[in-house]
Amino acid sequence: MAVEAPRTHADVNAVVGGYLRDLAFAQASPQKMFGYKRAANAILSLDRPLTELLAADGALPRIPGIGPGSTRVIREILETGASPTVEQAVDRSDRRADIHRRRELRRHFLSRAEVRRVLADPGFDGPTVEHYHGDLQMHSEWSDGSPTVDEIADACVGRGYQYAAVTDHSYGLKIAGGMSMGEAAAQRLAIEAVNARMAGRFRLLQGIEANIDAAGGLDLTDAEAATFDVVLAAPHSKLRKDDDQTDRMLAAVRHPAVRVLAHPRGRMSGSRAGVLANWDAVFEAAAQRGVAIEIDGDPARQDLDFTLGRRALSLDCIFALDSDAHTTGQLAYAETALAHARLAGIPADRIVNCWPLERLLAWLSNPSSERRR
Ligand SMILES: [Zn+2]
């Protein structure tokens, strides 16, 4: 089975990154596996396609994290479009079946270079970086992120944002350092101090990423949810199950506190497909309530991707495009979400992050104000 390019043959870095990940999983030595995974990540996060980095004499520049074994694979792919070296290693590997399974789970993922290409290509409709006024999913030191709320606010201002929401995990998700309600009250004070310092130049909202339980309920009470400016609901469990979970996701989007269905599937590149559901039914319910469907820009998530995004658009959904950053540097992941929105043809008017603050706040207090059906 040949490796499928994510969308067109243009995303050469995604093809190379995929082959290097295959090669990683074909290694018996953990050290070699780690090396090829590192090489794959280095290629996937390059700003420019490898084809543009080649010198006239065919030489590749030095790329940190890329050793001689990876260079040989890259050359093969650039010359022939495929890698016999990797295919042979996969065929010899006793993890062959697992590697083929992982290939299927890399569909519709964009490399960083492809994200930049799509953002710069005027042939696509949809939002540009200039339309994007604020990011509504990120994590601080109050759960599993590293920055303080002050560092987040300064980084967002540096990116030209007018607002953002810090959305740490709720207390039900212990593994991600979920915030207790006592901690949330203390965080609220820290956010108010940020807003006082910003004096109207920028507004930081206090959000929460609530965990969707097996039955579609949230890990906080209605009264607790009401203390936050914005409630995201996201699945973090039962992400490797083959059974249909439509009812679970319908319950989440129908929860009165929820404004954003975040990383709707919980898929992970090359690792898991996430929740299986009748997404048309979920998108219709979200559109009826004015709940935004998220495009999560974490490179390993890209959830929704542009194919499902197009589907949600046809069913009249509104969207949230977020970074899911855990460091201030990762705020750039919002660009991955923007690229998927452009590929899906989602107009800026349907994207809550492209609205002025007043319209965003009006929607947060009354989601039916933005209902499209
Ligand atoms: Zn999450």
XYZ file of C-alpha atoms and ligand atoms in Angstrom:
374
model
C 0.000 0.000 0.000
C 1.440 3.356 -1.015
C 1.444 6.256 1.381
C -1.299 8.666 0.474
C -0.520 12.362 0.367
C -2.870 14.200 2.745
C -4.648 16.262 0.120
C -2.631 16.875 -3.020
C 0.888 15.869 -3.929
C 2.004 19.357 -2.971
C 2.504 18.587 0.727
C 5.858 16.887 0.270
C 6.851 17.468 3.900
C 3.792 15.529 5.102
C 4.717 12.636 2.794
C 8.325 12.618 4.017
C 7.261 12.976 7.657
C 4.899 10.037 7.232
C 7.587 7.794 5.752
C 9.991 8.699 8.562
C 7.335 7.801 11.120
C 6.805 4.458 9.348
C 10.536 3.879 9.544
C 10.520 4.779 13.247
C 7.925 2.116 14.020
C 9.844 -0.465 11.948
C 12.896 -0.127 14.237
C 13.652 -2.744 16.877
C 15.886 -0.397 18.862
C 14.027 2.229 20.933
C 16.886 4.650 20.346
C 16.575 4.412 16.558
C 12.816 4.675 16.812
C 13.206 7.880 18.789
C 15.682 9.240 16.220
C 13.344 8.723 13.254
C 10.381 10.149 15.161
C 12.460 13.215 15.913
C 13.421 13.471 12.243
C 9.754 13.200 11.210
C 8.791 16.011 13.584
C 11.644 18.170 12.298
C 10.389 17.819 8.711
C 6.713 18.319 9.611
C 7.522 21.561 11.422
C 9.740 23.097 8.705
C 8.416 26.408 7.403
C 9.280 25.622 3.773
C 8.763 22.533 1.600
C 11.848 20.357 1.112
C 11.598 20.882 -2.646
C 12.352 24.579 -2.093
C 15.247 23.867 0.247
C 17.166 21.765 -2.275
C 20.210 23.490 -3.725
C 20.751 23.556 -7.512
C 23.191 20.646 -7.198
C 20.574 18.591 -5.313
C 22.196 19.052 -1.914
C 19.977 19.356 1.144
C 20.813 21.994 3.733
C 21.636 20.850 7.241
C 18.377 20.349 9.141
C 18.651 19.889 12.917
C 17.443 16.428 13.951
C 18.051 14.850 10.520
C 20.727 12.139 10.392
C 22.197 10.237 7.411
C 19.503 7.526 7.451
C 16.737 10.099 7.227
C 18.604 12.046 4.542
C 18.719 8.932 2.351
C 14.943 8.512 2.695
C 14.313 12.182 1.926
C 16.448 11.946 -1.242
C 14.559 8.874 -2.430
C 11.205 10.573 -1.971
C 12.269 13.804 -3.652
C 13.671 11.843 -6.597
C 10.997 9.172 -7.027
C 7.967 10.180 -4.943
C 8.328 7.048 -2.802
C 10.818 5.331 -0.496
C 11.761 1.721 -1.319
C 14.037 1.806 1.757
C 11.088 2.430 4.047
C 8.777 0.011 2.226
C 11.355 -2.772 2.616
C 11.871 -1.985 6.299
C 8.097 -2.051 6.849
C 7.712 -5.364 4.977
C 10.454 -6.946 7.100
C 9.027 -5.583 10.349
C 6.824 -7.708 12.585
C 4.897 -4.475 13.293
C 3.833 -4.276 9.636
C 0.084 -4.396 10.395
C 0.406 -1.702 13.061
C 2.355 0.545 10.687
C -0.360 0.221 8.021
C -2.987 1.059 10.644
C -1.016 4.175 11.627
C -0.787 5.304 7.981
C -4.573 5.399 7.782
C -4.625 7.632 10.857
C -2.521 10.336 9.172
C -5.121 11.362 6.634
C -5.821 15.059 6.090
C -2.972 16.264 8.310
C -1.050 19.290 7.018
C 2.629 19.978 7.492
C 3.682 23.393 8.782
C 4.988 24.293 5.314
C 1.618 23.420 3.780
C -0.178 25.510 6.422
C 1.946 28.500 5.421
C 1.358 27.871 1.735
C -2.426 27.736 2.205
C -2.390 30.926 4.303
C -0.452 32.771 1.608
C -2.427 31.449 -1.383
C -5.012 34.051 -2.484
C -6.839 31.308 -4.397
C -8.570 30.198 -1.200
C -11.556 31.960 0.295
C -11.859 32.115 4.017
C -10.083 33.747 6.907
C -6.567 35.149 6.856
C -4.308 35.888 9.801
C -5.557 39.507 9.628
C -9.165 38.388 10.220
C -8.231 36.479 13.368
C -8.830 38.523 16.523
C -8.396 36.019 19.339
C -7.745 32.447 20.364
C -10.272 30.581 22.501
C -8.401 27.470 23.617
C -5.100 27.486 25.499
C -3.665 26.168 28.732
C -1.748 27.983 31.453
C 0.244 27.003 34.525
C -3.130 26.557 36.262
C -3.521 23.138 34.566
C -1.156 21.382 32.143
C 0.230 24.451 30.346
C 3.442 26.273 31.237
C 2.808 30.044 30.864
C 1.302 32.385 33.443
C -1.832 34.290 32.430
C 0.324 37.446 32.184
C 2.705 35.753 29.749
C -0.270 34.536 27.702
C -1.785 38.011 27.502
C 1.513 39.601 26.427
C 2.094 36.916 23.781
C -1.447 37.356 22.424
C -0.992 41.133 22.218
C 2.287 40.457 20.397
C 0.330 38.420 17.848
C -2.078 41.319 17.325
C -5.056 39.765 19.099
C -7.847 41.816 20.655
C -8.906 39.085 23.064
C -8.271 35.482 24.097
C -9.650 32.875 26.475
C -7.485 30.880 28.867
C -9.187 27.485 29.006
C -7.544 25.279 31.585
C -8.867 21.797 32.270
C -11.692 21.334 34.724
C -11.192 19.341 37.928
C -12.540 16.094 36.485
C -9.470 15.617 34.305
C -6.879 14.802 36.960
C -4.330 13.548 34.437
C -4.155 17.047 32.899
C -3.877 18.827 36.260
C -7.520 19.918 36.222
C -8.242 23.076 38.252
C -10.328 22.894 41.416
C -13.031 25.547 41.764
C -10.910 27.154 44.478
C -8.020 27.445 42.030
C -10.401 28.768 39.382
C -11.437 31.565 41.769
C -7.778 32.462 42.334
C -7.123 32.347 38.571
C -10.066 34.703 38.062
C -8.313 37.293 40.248
C -5.089 36.903 38.253
C -7.039 37.404 34.999
C -8.768 40.501 36.395
C -5.332 41.917 37.238
C -4.205 41.246 33.636
C -7.251 43.051 32.290
C -6.672 45.999 34.599
C -3.071 46.211 33.341
C -4.221 46.023 29.690
C -6.650 48.922 30.285
C -8.962 48.038 27.392
C -6.221 47.291 24.838
C -6.840 43.572 25.160
C -9.345 41.388 26.997
C -8.497 38.039 28.565
C -11.517 35.796 29.203
C -11.622 33.000 31.746
C -12.713 29.847 30.011
C -12.728 26.214 31.030
C -12.157 23.044 29.024
C -14.730 20.716 30.540
C -14.335 16.995 30.031
C -17.173 15.101 28.344
C -17.854 11.945 30.350
C -18.933 8.608 28.895
C -22.616 9.629 28.964
C -22.090 13.105 27.485
C -22.215 14.997 30.791
C -19.599 17.508 31.950
C -17.183 17.327 34.883
C -18.573 20.419 36.581
C -22.006 21.490 37.827
C -24.202 24.045 36.034
C -23.554 26.566 38.813
C -19.793 26.038 38.496
C -19.943 26.302 34.697
C -21.770 29.629 35.019
C -18.737 31.200 36.745
C -16.664 31.009 33.508
C -16.857 33.383 30.531
C -16.758 30.500 28.058
C -17.212 26.744 28.445
C -15.573 24.354 25.989
C -16.554 20.681 26.086
C -14.108 18.087 24.793
C -13.746 14.301 24.802
C -10.634 12.833 26.466
C -11.778 9.234 27.019
C -13.192 6.350 24.966
C -11.161 7.611 22.001
C -10.160 4.147 20.750
C -13.608 2.541 20.725
C -15.320 1.152 17.643
C -18.858 1.779 18.921
C -20.996 4.695 17.831
C -20.932 7.632 20.297
C -23.441 9.953 18.623
C -25.642 10.160 21.741
C -22.647 11.147 23.891
C -21.671 13.982 21.553
C -25.297 15.122 21.095
C -25.670 15.397 24.871
C -22.513 17.510 25.037
C -23.605 20.032 22.373
C -27.083 20.230 23.919
C -25.676 21.027 27.377
C -26.900 24.568 28.144
C -23.477 25.780 29.364
C -21.477 24.631 26.329
C -20.445 27.164 23.688
C -17.668 25.263 21.873
C -17.279 21.575 21.040
C -13.485 21.362 21.245
C -11.324 18.840 19.322
C -14.600 17.020 18.523
C -13.119 13.600 17.722
C -10.091 13.537 19.990
C -8.107 11.999 17.149
C -4.295 11.894 17.259
C -2.095 11.802 14.172
C -0.903 8.286 13.375
C -2.206 6.996 16.695
C -5.981 7.002 17.119
C -9.129 7.846 15.159
C -10.988 9.228 18.169
C -14.752 9.232 18.678
C -16.888 7.582 16.000
C -20.264 9.291 15.598
C -22.875 10.418 13.113
C -21.243 13.821 12.745
C -24.034 15.219 10.569
C -26.429 14.744 13.498
C -23.937 16.375 15.903
C -23.329 19.316 13.551
C -27.083 19.845 13.059
C -27.642 19.920 16.816
C -24.755 22.372 17.234
C -26.113 24.628 14.485
C -29.568 24.594 16.102
C -28.121 25.751 19.436
C -25.481 28.148 18.129
C -22.651 26.000 19.546
C -19.351 26.489 17.717
C -17.517 23.489 16.294
C -13.795 23.771 16.919
C -10.941 23.333 14.515
C -8.107 22.539 16.925
C -4.793 23.644 15.431
C -2.436 21.438 17.447
C -0.410 19.787 14.646
C -1.017 16.319 16.140
C -4.782 16.933 16.419
C -5.969 19.035 13.416
C -9.473 18.211 14.622
C -11.784 18.884 12.765
C -9.867 18.726 9.523
C -11.018 20.503 6.361
C -13.096 17.562 5.061
C -15.341 17.405 8.137
C -15.174 21.199 8.400
C -16.715 21.454 4.941
C -19.449 19.057 6.096
C -20.174 21.155 9.208
C -20.290 24.305 7.070
C -22.899 22.747 4.781
C -25.018 22.080 7.879
C -24.856 25.765 8.942
C -22.423 25.471 11.848
C -20.370 28.275 13.301
C -16.714 27.566 14.126
C -14.002 28.275 16.680
C -10.392 28.177 15.402
C -8.042 27.601 18.302
C -4.411 26.776 19.027
C -4.823 24.488 22.079
C -1.446 25.969 23.068
C 0.368 24.777 26.184
C 3.252 27.260 25.704
C 3.181 30.787 24.290
C 5.153 29.599 21.242
C 2.362 27.164 20.438
C -0.099 30.035 19.956
C 1.096 29.836 16.330
C -0.906 26.586 16.067
C -3.962 28.774 15.434
C -2.527 29.122 11.910
C -3.026 25.380 11.349
C -6.706 25.851 12.191
C -6.911 28.850 9.848
C -5.438 26.769 7.014
C -8.064 24.047 7.469
C -10.801 26.708 7.517
C -9.479 28.107 4.219
C -9.340 24.639 2.667
C -12.930 24.065 3.857
C -14.049 27.450 2.455
C -15.451 28.688 5.776
C -16.231 32.427 5.592
C -14.753 34.634 8.335
C -18.278 35.651 9.369
C -18.941 32.058 10.525
C -15.829 32.013 12.727
C -16.276 33.335 16.264
C -12.575 34.282 16.524
C -13.035 36.685 13.608
C -15.807 38.625 15.327
C -15.309 41.863 17.241
C -15.299 41.406 21.032
C -18.841 42.804 21.453
C -20.313 40.245 19.061
C -18.323 37.454 20.700
C -19.590 38.444 24.161
C -23.186 38.726 22.915
C -22.946 35.197 21.492
C -21.416 33.857 24.706
C -24.321 35.232 26.738
C -26.936 34.101 24.199
C -25.748 31.496 21.671
C -29.107 31.401 19.875
C -28.331 34.946 18.665
C -25.988 33.329 16.106
C -28.193 30.380 15.220
C -28.289 29.784 11.479
C -31.288 27.459 11.264
Zn -8.511 18.725 25.427
